[in-house]
Amino acid sequence: MRLTFIGGGNMASALIGGLIRTGWDPSVMRVVEIDAAQRARLAQSFGVEPHADIAAGVAGAECIVLAVKPQQLAGVARALATCLPDALVVTIAAGIRVSDLSRWLGGYRRIVRAMPNTPALVLAGITGLYAPAEVSAAERAYAQRILAAAGATLWVEDESLMDAVTAVSGSGPAYVFYFIEALERAAFELGFNDADAQRLALHTFAGAVKLAQESTDTPAQLRARVTSKGGTTERALEVLEHEGARAGFVRAVHAAAERSRELGEALGREPADAQDGGR
Ligand SMILES: NC(=O)c1ccc[n+]([C@@H]2O[C@H](COP(=O)([O-])OP(=O)(O)OC[C@H]3O[C@@H](n4cnc5c(N)ncnc54)[C@H](OP(=O)(O)O)[C@@H]3O)[C@@H](O)[C@H]2O)c1
């Protein structure tokens, strides 16, 4: 399938790099990018065909991936609506709902909405996917193959769950960095220099994640196994429970989902407001 990316920034570059690594032919890929230096970089690094003009870039495309910033998407979609070929449209813009994108595309509904996360940049992401009923099973499979180039994928059947995806895996890497920072700080306070504290914290997280992924036990079982009665881990976990760490963390993720809903409303409203002169 001929594939065009609109927006050739970090995420598009990660996806193109991942696709080529998994055997896709760069000659089927085009990128529409407004920045000339970035166009040259994309052509040089990946051998994809760069375009400045959207109509020329999407002509004959069978799939179009929208990879511009959410705030840029309404303008891009309105421009695309005037030259849209018979193609599947995949959007990776955070927060933009299918109904809003569809409106900007003049009612077009063959849209897959994807929400990747930053580890996609090192091909270790997880992407939530949603498609309305107008998208065929073959088109869903095609969209999934594109996002799978940057890591794991997970379909949701109800679009409102994309706010939950945003709160859990979209914002999730930041929570993990926060825990790593906290463990690093504790290691520093207990006598290690910065470099060693960071090394201890990072390897502990990486090792625990690998163990949890490869084990048939649940994380709760793995935790119970290292928590001996009267031991050091038990003492630490008692402090965490007493401080309300788990409940606070769960509340934090709920708050992120709520904020995602609010931002989705605002991002979908903005262009209509602009059309009305901001009323
Ligand atoms: N990075 C992540 O981990 C991540 C995670 C989840 C979702 N996403 C979503 O992925 C999307 C892309 O993110 P990103 O980090 O890749 O952003 P980015 O690096 O800023 O990439 C967007 C690119 O599109 C270009 N562009 C802007 N307007 C354009 C137009 N009209 N026509 C063609 N190209 C245009 C931008 O050029 P200028 O820089 O000159 O404006 C930039 O090079 C965002 O919607 C974001 O919400 C990203």
Coordinates of C-alpha atoms and ligand atoms in Angstrom, one line a residue:
M1 CA 0.0 0.0 0.0
R2 CA 1.2 3.5 -0.8
L3 CA 1.6 5.4 2.5
T4 CA 1.9 9.1 3.1
F5 CA 2.8 10.7 6.4
I6 CA 1.7 14.3 6.9
G7 CA 4.2 15.8 9.5
G8 CA 7.7 14.4 9.5
G9 CA 8.7 15.0 13.1
N10 CA 9.8 12.7 16.0
M11 CA 6.9 10.3 15.9
A12 CA 6.7 10.0 12.1
S13 CA 10.5 9.4 12.0
A14 CA 10.2 6.7 14.6
L15 CA 7.4 4.9 12.7
I16 CA 9.2 5.2 9.3
G17 CA 12.4 3.9 10.9
G18 CA 10.5 1.0 12.5
L19 CA 8.7 0.1 9.3
I20 CA 11.9 0.0 7.3
R21 CA 13.6 -2.1 10.0
T22 CA 10.7 -4.6 9.7
G23 CA 11.1 -4.9 6.0
W24 CA 8.9 -2.2 4.4
D25 CA 10.0 -0.7 1.2
P26 CA 10.8 3.0 1.6
S27 CA 9.8 3.6 -2.0
V28 CA 6.1 3.2 -1.1
M29 CA 6.4 6.0 1.6
R30 CA 6.1 9.7 1.2
V31 CA 6.3 12.5 3.8
V32 CA 4.6 15.9 3.6
E33 CA 6.7 18.2 5.8
I34 CA 6.7 22.0 5.9
D35 CA 10.3 22.3 7.1
A36 CA 12.8 22.1 4.2
A37 CA 15.7 20.9 6.4
Q38 CA 13.6 18.2 7.9
R39 CA 12.4 17.1 4.5
A40 CA 16.1 16.7 3.4
R41 CA 16.9 14.7 6.6
L42 CA 13.9 12.4 6.0
A43 CA 14.9 11.7 2.4
Q44 CA 18.6 11.2 3.3
S45 CA 18.0 9.0 6.4
F46 CA 15.2 6.8 5.1
G47 CA 15.0 7.2 1.3
V48 CA 11.4 8.3 1.5
E49 CA 9.9 10.8 -1.0
P50 CA 9.6 14.2 0.6
H51 CA 6.9 16.7 -0.3
A52 CA 6.2 20.3 0.7
D53 CA 2.8 20.3 -1.0
I54 CA 0.0 18.3 0.6
A55 CA -2.0 17.6 -2.6
A56 CA 1.1 16.2 -4.4
G57 CA 2.1 14.2 -1.3
V58 CA -1.2 12.4 -0.9
A59 CA -2.1 11.9 -4.6
G60 CA -2.6 8.1 -5.1
A61 CA -2.0 7.3 -1.4
E62 CA -3.9 4.4 0.0
C63 CA -3.2 5.3 3.6
I64 CA -2.4 8.7 5.1
V65 CA -0.9 9.0 8.6
L66 CA -1.5 12.4 10.3
A67 CA 1.5 13.0 12.5
V68 CA 1.4 16.8 13.1
K69 CA 0.8 18.4 16.6
P70 CA -2.8 18.3 17.8
Q71 CA -3.0 22.1 17.5
Q72 CA -2.0 21.9 13.8
L73 CA -4.4 19.1 12.9
A74 CA -7.5 21.1 12.1
G75 CA -5.7 23.2 9.6
V76 CA -4.0 20.2 8.0
A77 CA -7.3 18.2 7.9
R78 CA -9.1 21.1 6.2
A79 CA -6.4 21.3 3.6
L80 CA -6.4 17.5 3.2
A81 CA -10.2 17.6 2.7
T82 CA -9.8 19.4 -0.6
C83 CA -7.4 16.7 -2.1
L84 CA -8.3 13.5 -0.1
P85 CA -7.8 10.3 -2.2
D86 CA -9.7 7.1 -1.5
A87 CA -7.5 6.3 1.5
L88 CA -7.5 5.1 5.1
V89 CA -6.7 8.0 7.4
V90 CA -4.7 7.2 10.6
T91 CA -4.3 10.0 13.2
I92 CA -1.8 9.9 15.9
A93 CA -2.5 13.4 17.3
A94 CA -3.1 13.2 21.0
G95 CA -6.7 14.0 22.1
I96 CA -8.3 14.6 18.7
R97 CA -11.5 12.6 18.5
V98 CA -12.7 10.8 15.4
S99 CA -15.9 13.0 15.2
D100 CA -13.9 16.2 15.2
L101 CA -11.4 15.0 12.6
S102 CA -14.2 13.7 10.5
R103 CA -15.9 17.1 10.6
W104 CA -12.7 18.8 9.5
L105 CA -12.4 16.2 6.7
G106 CA -15.9 17.1 5.4
G107 CA -17.6 14.0 7.0
Y108 CA -15.0 11.4 6.0
R109 CA -15.2 8.4 8.4
R110 CA -12.5 5.9 7.3
I111 CA -10.4 7.0 10.2
V112 CA -8.3 5.1 12.7
R113 CA -7.3 7.0 15.9
A114 CA -4.0 5.9 17.5
M115 CA -2.4 7.0 20.7
P116 CA 1.2 6.0 21.0
N117 CA 3.6 6.9 23.8
T118 CA 7.1 8.2 23.9
P119 CA 8.9 4.9 24.2
A120 CA 7.7 4.5 20.5
L121 CA 10.7 6.7 19.8
V122 CA 13.0 3.7 20.7
L123 CA 10.5 1.2 19.2
A124 CA 9.3 0.1 22.7
G125 CA 6.0 1.9 22.8
I126 CA 2.5 0.8 23.3
T127 CA -0.3 2.3 21.1
G128 CA -4.0 2.4 21.8
L129 CA -6.1 2.1 18.7
Y130 CA -9.8 2.9 18.0
A131 CA -11.8 2.8 14.7
P132 CA -15.4 3.6 14.0
A133 CA -17.6 1.0 12.2
E134 CA -16.9 2.4 8.8
V135 CA -13.3 1.1 8.9
S136 CA -13.0 -2.5 7.6
A137 CA -11.2 -5.4 9.3
A138 CA -8.5 -5.3 6.6
E139 CA -8.0 -1.5 7.2
R140 CA -7.8 -2.0 11.0
A141 CA -5.1 -4.7 10.4
Y142 CA -3.2 -2.3 8.2
A143 CA -3.3 0.5 10.7
Q144 CA -2.2 -2.0 13.4
R145 CA 0.8 -3.0 11.3
I146 CA 2.0 0.6 11.0
L147 CA 1.8 1.3 14.7
A148 CA 3.3 -2.2 15.6
A149 CA 6.5 -0.9 13.9
A150 CA 7.0 1.2 17.1
G151 CA 6.0 -1.4 19.7
A152 CA 2.9 -3.1 21.1
T153 CA -0.7 -2.3 20.2
L154 CA -4.1 -2.5 22.0
W155 CA -7.5 -1.9 20.4
V156 CA -10.3 -0.3 22.4
E157 CA -13.9 -0.7 21.2
D158 CA -15.2 2.5 22.9
E159 CA -13.5 5.7 21.9
S160 CA -14.0 7.2 25.4
L161 CA -11.4 4.6 26.5
M162 CA -8.8 6.5 24.5
D163 CA -8.8 9.0 27.5
A164 CA -7.9 6.0 29.7
V165 CA -5.1 5.0 27.3
T166 CA -3.8 8.5 27.4
A167 CA -3.8 8.5 31.2
V168 CA -2.3 5.0 31.6
S169 CA 0.2 4.5 28.8
G170 CA 0.4 8.0 27.2
S171 CA 1.3 9.8 30.5
G172 CA 2.6 6.5 32.0
P173 CA 6.3 6.9 31.1
A174 CA 6.4 10.1 33.2
Y175 CA 5.1 8.2 36.2
V176 CA 7.8 5.6 35.8
F177 CA 10.4 8.4 35.5
Y178 CA 9.0 9.9 38.7
F179 CA 9.5 6.6 40.5
I180 CA 13.0 6.2 39.1
E181 CA 13.8 9.7 40.4
A182 CA 12.4 8.8 43.8
L183 CA 14.5 5.6 44.0
E184 CA 17.5 7.6 42.8
R185 CA 17.0 10.2 45.5
A186 CA 16.7 7.5 48.2
A187 CA 19.9 5.8 47.0
F188 CA 21.7 9.2 47.0
E189 CA 20.5 9.9 50.6
L190 CA 21.7 6.4 51.6
G191 CA 25.2 7.2 50.5
F192 CA 25.7 6.7 46.8
N193 CA 26.9 9.3 44.3
D194 CA 24.6 10.6 41.6
A195 CA 25.9 8.2 38.9
D196 CA 25.7 5.1 41.0
A197 CA 22.3 6.1 42.4
Q198 CA 21.0 6.4 38.9
R199 CA 22.5 3.1 37.8
L200 CA 21.0 1.3 40.8
A201 CA 17.6 2.8 40.2
L202 CA 17.5 2.3 36.4
H203 CA 18.7 -1.3 36.5
T204 CA 16.3 -2.2 39.3
F205 CA 13.3 -0.9 37.2
A206 CA 14.5 -2.5 34.0
G207 CA 15.2 -5.8 35.7
A208 CA 11.9 -5.9 37.6
V209 CA 10.0 -5.1 34.4
K210 CA 11.8 -7.8 32.4
L211 CA 11.1 -10.3 35.3
A212 CA 7.4 -9.3 35.4
Q213 CA 7.1 -9.6 31.5
E214 CA 8.9 -13.0 31.4
S215 CA 7.3 -14.6 34.5
T216 CA 4.1 -16.5 34.5
D217 CA 3.4 -15.0 38.0
T218 CA 1.5 -11.7 38.4
P219 CA 3.3 -8.6 39.7
A220 CA 1.4 -9.1 43.0
Q221 CA 2.7 -12.7 43.3
L222 CA 6.3 -11.5 42.4
R223 CA 6.0 -8.8 45.1
A224 CA 4.7 -11.2 47.7
R225 CA 7.7 -13.6 47.0
V226 CA 10.3 -10.9 47.8
T227 CA 8.4 -9.7 50.9
S228 CA 9.5 -11.9 53.8
K229 CA 7.8 -11.7 57.1
G230 CA 9.6 -9.1 59.3
G231 CA 12.1 -8.3 56.5
T232 CA 13.3 -5.1 54.8
T233 CA 10.8 -5.1 51.9
E234 CA 7.9 -5.6 54.2
R235 CA 9.0 -2.5 56.2
A236 CA 9.2 -0.4 53.1
L237 CA 5.8 -1.5 51.7
E238 CA 4.2 -0.8 55.1
V239 CA 5.5 2.8 54.9
L240 CA 4.2 3.1 51.3
E241 CA 0.7 1.9 52.3
H242 CA 0.7 4.0 55.4
E243 CA 1.6 7.1 53.3
G244 CA -1.3 6.3 50.9
A245 CA 1.1 5.9 47.9
R246 CA -1.0 3.4 46.1
A247 CA -4.3 5.2 46.5
G248 CA -2.6 8.5 45.6
F249 CA -1.2 7.0 42.5
V250 CA -4.6 5.6 41.4
R251 CA -6.2 9.0 42.0
A252 CA -3.4 10.6 39.9
V253 CA -4.2 8.4 36.9
H254 CA -7.9 9.2 37.2
A255 CA -7.0 12.9 37.2
A256 CA -5.0 12.4 34.0
A257 CA -8.0 10.7 32.3
E258 CA -10.2 13.6 33.3
R259 CA -7.7 16.1 31.9
S260 CA -7.6 14.1 28.7
R261 CA -11.4 14.4 28.4
E262 CA -11.2 18.2 29.0
L263 CA -8.4 18.6 26.4
G264 CA -10.2 16.5 23.9
E265 CA -13.2 18.8 24.2
A266 CA -11.1 21.9 23.9
L267 CA -9.1 20.6 20.9
G268 CA -12.2 19.7 19.0
R269 CA -13.9 23.0 19.7
E270 CA -11.0 25.3 18.8
P271 CA -11.3 25.4 15.0
A272 CA -15.1 25.9 15.1
D273 CA -14.5 28.8 17.5
A274 CA -11.9 30.2 15.1
Q275 CA -14.4 29.9 12.3
D276 CA -16.9 31.8 14.3
G277 CA -14.3 34.5 15.0
G278 CA -13.7 33.2 18.5
R279 CA -17.3 33.5 19.8
Ligands
LIG1 N1 6.1 12.2 20.6 C1 5.4 11.3 21.3 O1 5.9 10.4 22.0 C2 3.9 11.2 21.0 C3 3.1 10.4 21.8 C4 1.7 10.3 21.6 C5 1.2 11.0 20.6 N2 2.0 11.8 19.8 C6 1.4 12.6 18.8 O2 2.1 12.5 17.6 C7 2.0 13.7 16.9 C8 3.3 14.1 16.4 O3 4.2 14.4 17.5 P1 5.7 14.6 17.3 O4 6.4 14.5 18.6 O5 6.2 13.7 16.2 O6 5.7 16.1 16.8 P2 6.7 16.9 16.0 O7 8.1 16.4 16.1 O8 6.5 18.4 16.2 O9 6.3 16.6 14.5 C9 5.3 17.3 13.7 C10 6.0 17.7 12.4 O10 4.9 18.1 11.5 C11 5.4 19.3 10.9 N3 4.2 20.1 10.4 C12 3.5 21.0 11.1 N4 2.5 21.5 10.3 C13 2.6 20.8 9.1 C14 1.8 20.9 7.9 N5 0.8 21.7 7.7 N6 2.2 20.1 6.9 C15 3.2 19.2 7.0 N7 4.0 19.2 8.1 C16 3.7 19.9 9.2 C17 6.1 20.0 12.0 O11 6.9 21.1 11.5 P3 7.3 22.3 12.4 O12 8.1 21.8 13.6 O13 8.0 23.2 11.5 O14 5.9 22.8 12.9 C18 6.9 18.9 12.6 O15 8.1 18.6 11.8 C19 1.4 14.7 17.9 O16 0.0 15.0 17.5 C20 1.4 14.1 19.2 O17 0.2 14.4 19.9 C21 3.3 11.9 20.0

